[in-house]
PDB file of C-alpha atoms in Angstrom:
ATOM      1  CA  UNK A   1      17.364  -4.400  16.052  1.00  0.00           C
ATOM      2  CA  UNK A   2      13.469  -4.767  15.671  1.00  0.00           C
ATOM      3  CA  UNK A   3      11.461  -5.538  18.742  1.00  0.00           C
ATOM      4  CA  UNK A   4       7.925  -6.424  19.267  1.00  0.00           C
ATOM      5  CA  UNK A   5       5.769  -4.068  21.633  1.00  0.00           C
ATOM      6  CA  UNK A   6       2.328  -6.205  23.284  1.00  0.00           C
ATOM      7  CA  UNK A   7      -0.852  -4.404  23.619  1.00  0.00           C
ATOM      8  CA  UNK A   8      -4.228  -4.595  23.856  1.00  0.00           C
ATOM      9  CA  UNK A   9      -4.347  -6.126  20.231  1.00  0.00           C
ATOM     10  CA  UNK A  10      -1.529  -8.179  20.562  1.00  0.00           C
ATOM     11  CA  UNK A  11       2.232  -7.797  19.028  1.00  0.00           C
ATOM     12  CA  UNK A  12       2.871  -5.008  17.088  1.00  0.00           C
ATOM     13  CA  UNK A  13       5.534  -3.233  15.294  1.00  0.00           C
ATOM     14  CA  UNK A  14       7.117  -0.017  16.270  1.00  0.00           C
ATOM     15  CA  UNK A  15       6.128   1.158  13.128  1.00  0.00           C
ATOM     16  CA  UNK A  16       2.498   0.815  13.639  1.00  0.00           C
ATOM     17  CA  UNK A  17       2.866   3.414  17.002  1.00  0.00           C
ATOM     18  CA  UNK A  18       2.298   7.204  16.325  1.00  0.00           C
ATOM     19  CA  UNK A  19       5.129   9.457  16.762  1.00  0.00           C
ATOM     20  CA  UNK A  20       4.152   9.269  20.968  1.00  0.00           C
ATOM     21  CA  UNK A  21       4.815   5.614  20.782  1.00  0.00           C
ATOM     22  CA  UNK A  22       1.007   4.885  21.084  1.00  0.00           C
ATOM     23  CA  UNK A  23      -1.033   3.040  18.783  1.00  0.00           C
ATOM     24  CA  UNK A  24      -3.964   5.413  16.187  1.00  0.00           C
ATOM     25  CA  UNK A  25      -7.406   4.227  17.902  1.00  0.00           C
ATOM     26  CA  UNK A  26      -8.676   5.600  14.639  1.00  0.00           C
ATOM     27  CA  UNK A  27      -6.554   3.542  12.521  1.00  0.00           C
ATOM     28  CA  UNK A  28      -4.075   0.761  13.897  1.00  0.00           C
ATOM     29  CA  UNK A  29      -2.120   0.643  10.185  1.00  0.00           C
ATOM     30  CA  UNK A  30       1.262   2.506  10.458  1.00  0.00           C
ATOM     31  CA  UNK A  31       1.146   5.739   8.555  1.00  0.00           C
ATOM     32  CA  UNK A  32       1.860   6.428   4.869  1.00  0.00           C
ATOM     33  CA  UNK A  33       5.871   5.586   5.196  1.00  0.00           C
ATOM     34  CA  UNK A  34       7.682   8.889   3.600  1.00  0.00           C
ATOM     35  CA  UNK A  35      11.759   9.742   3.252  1.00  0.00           C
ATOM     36  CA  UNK A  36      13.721   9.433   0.543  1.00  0.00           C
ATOM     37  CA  UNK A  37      13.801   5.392   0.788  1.00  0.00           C
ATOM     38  CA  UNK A  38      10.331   5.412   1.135  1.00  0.00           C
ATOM     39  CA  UNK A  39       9.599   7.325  -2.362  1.00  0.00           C
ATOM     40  CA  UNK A  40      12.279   5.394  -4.373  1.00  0.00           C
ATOM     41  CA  UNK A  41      10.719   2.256  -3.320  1.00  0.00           C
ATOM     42  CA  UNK A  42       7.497   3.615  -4.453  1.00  0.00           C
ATOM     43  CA  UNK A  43       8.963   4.674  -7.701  1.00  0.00           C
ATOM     44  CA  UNK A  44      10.284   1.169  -8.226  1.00  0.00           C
ATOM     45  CA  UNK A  45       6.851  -0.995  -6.985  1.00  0.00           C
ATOM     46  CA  UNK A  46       4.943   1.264  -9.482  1.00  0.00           C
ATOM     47  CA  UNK A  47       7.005   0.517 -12.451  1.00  0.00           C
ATOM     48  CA  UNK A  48       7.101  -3.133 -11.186  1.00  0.00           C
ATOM     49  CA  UNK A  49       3.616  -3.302 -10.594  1.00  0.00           C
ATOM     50  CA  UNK A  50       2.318  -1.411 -14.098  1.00  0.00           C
ATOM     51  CA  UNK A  51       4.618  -3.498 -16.145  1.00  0.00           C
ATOM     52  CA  UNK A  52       3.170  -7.360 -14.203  1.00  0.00           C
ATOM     53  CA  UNK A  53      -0.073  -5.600 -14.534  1.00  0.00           C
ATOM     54  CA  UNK A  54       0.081  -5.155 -18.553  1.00  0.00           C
ATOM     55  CA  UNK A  55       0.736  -8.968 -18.911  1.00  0.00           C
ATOM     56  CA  UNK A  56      -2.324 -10.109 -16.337  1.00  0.00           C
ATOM     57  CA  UNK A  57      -5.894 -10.946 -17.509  1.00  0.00           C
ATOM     58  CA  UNK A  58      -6.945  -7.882 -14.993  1.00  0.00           C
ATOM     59  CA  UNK A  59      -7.814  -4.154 -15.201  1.00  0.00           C
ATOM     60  CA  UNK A  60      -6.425  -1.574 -12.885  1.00  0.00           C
ATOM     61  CA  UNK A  61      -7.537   1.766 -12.824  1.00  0.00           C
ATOM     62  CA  UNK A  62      -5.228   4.307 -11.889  1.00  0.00           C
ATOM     63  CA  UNK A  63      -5.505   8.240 -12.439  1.00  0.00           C
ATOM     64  CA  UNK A  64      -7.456   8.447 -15.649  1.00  0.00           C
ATOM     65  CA  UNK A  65      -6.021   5.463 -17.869  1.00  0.00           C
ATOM     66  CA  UNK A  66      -6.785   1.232 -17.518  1.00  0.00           C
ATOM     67  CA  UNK A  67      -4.016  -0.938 -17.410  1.00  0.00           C
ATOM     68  CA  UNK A  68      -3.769  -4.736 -18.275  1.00  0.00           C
ATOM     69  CA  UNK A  69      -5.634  -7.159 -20.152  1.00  0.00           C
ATOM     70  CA  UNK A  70      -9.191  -7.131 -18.850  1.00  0.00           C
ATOM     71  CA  UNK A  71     -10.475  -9.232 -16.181  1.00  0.00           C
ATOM     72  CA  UNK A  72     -10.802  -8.465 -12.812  1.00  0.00           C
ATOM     73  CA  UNK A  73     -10.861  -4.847 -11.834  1.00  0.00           C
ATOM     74  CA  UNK A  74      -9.609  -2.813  -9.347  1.00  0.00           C
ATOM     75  CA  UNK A  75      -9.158   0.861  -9.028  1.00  0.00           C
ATOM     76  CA  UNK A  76      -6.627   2.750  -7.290  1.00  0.00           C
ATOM     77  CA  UNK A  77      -7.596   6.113  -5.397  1.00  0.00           C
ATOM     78  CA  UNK A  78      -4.381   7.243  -3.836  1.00  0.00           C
ATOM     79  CA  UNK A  79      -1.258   6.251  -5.971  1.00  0.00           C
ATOM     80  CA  UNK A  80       1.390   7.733  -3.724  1.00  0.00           C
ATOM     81  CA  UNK A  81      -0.128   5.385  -0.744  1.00  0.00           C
ATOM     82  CA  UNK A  82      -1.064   2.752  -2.814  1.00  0.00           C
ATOM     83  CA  UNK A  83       2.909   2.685  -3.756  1.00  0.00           C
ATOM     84  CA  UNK A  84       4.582   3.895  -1.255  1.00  0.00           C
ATOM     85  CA  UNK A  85       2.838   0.726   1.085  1.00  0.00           C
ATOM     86  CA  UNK A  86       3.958  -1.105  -1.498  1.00  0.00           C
ATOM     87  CA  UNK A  87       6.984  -0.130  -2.351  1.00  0.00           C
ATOM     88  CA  UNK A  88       8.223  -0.878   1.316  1.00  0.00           C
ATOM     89  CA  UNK A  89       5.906  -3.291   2.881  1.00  0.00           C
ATOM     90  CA  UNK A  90       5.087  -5.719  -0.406  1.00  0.00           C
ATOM     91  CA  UNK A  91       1.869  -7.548   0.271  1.00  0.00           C
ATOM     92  CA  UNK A  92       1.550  -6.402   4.032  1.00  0.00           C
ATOM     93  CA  UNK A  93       1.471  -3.224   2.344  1.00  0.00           C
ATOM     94  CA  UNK A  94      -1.197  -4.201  -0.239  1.00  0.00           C
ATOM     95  CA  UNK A  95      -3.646  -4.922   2.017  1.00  0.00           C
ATOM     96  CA  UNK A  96      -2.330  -2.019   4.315  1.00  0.00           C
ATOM     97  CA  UNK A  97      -3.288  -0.053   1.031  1.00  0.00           C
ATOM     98  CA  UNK A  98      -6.928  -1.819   0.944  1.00  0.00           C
ATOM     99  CA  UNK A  99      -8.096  -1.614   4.184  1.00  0.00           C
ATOM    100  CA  UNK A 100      -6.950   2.631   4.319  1.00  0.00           C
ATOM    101  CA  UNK A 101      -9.020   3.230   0.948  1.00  0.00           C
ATOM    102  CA  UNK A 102      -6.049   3.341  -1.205  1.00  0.00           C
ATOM    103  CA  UNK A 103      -7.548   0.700  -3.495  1.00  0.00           C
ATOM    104  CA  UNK A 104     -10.729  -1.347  -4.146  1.00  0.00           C
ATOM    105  CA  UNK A 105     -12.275  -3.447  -6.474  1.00  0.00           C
ATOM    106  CA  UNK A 106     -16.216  -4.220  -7.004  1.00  0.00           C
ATOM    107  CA  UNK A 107     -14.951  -7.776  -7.941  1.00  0.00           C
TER     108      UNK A 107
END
C-alpha cells in the first residue's frame, strides 16, 4: 500500500523522500531508482526505446552513435539515468530524466 505524504510542495510520493524520509531541497526528483528490478527495466526501456526510435523522423544521440531517421534531436548524457527513469517510471520518468540533465535537445 502506497500513501501520499503533504508538504510544503504539496503531495508527494514516498519515493521522492531521501533515505531520512525528508524531501532533497537541492533536487525534489526521487533518486536514480537502482536494484535488480530497477536495471532490468532499464535494460528493457532501452531496447524498447532504440528500436521506436529507429522508425521515428527524429535523431537521438546517445554515447557516440545517432539513432533514427533525422528530425528532431535530442541527446542523451547519462544512459543509465536516462533508462533506468524510464525503465520504471515511463513518461514521469522522461521528464524526471530532463529536468536532472539526463537528456536535452536544442530543438
Amino acid at each position: 500500500m502506497t500513501t501520499a505524504l503533504t508538504s510544503d510542495i504539496g503531495d508527494v510520493a514516498p519515493s521522492a523522500l531521501t533515505d531520512e524520509g525528508e524531501m532533497s531541497e537541492r533536487n525534489p526528483l526521487p533518486s536514480v531508482p537502482t536494484g535488480l528490478r530497477a536495471k532490468a527495466s532499464g535494460r528493457l526501456a532501452r531496447l524498447l526505446f532504440l528500436a521506436a526510435v529507429k522508425r521515428c523522423d527524429v535523431t537521438v544521440d546517445l554515447e557516440g552513435r545517432s539513432y533514427g531517421r533525422g528530425g528532431p534531436s535530442m541527446t542523451i548524457h547519462d544512459a543509465d539515468e536516462f533508462f533506468g527513469r524510464l525503465g520504471v517510471d515511463k513518461n514521469v520518468g522522461f521528464g524526471e530524466a530532463y529536468m536532472t540533465g539526463a537528456w536535452s535537445s536544442p530543438d
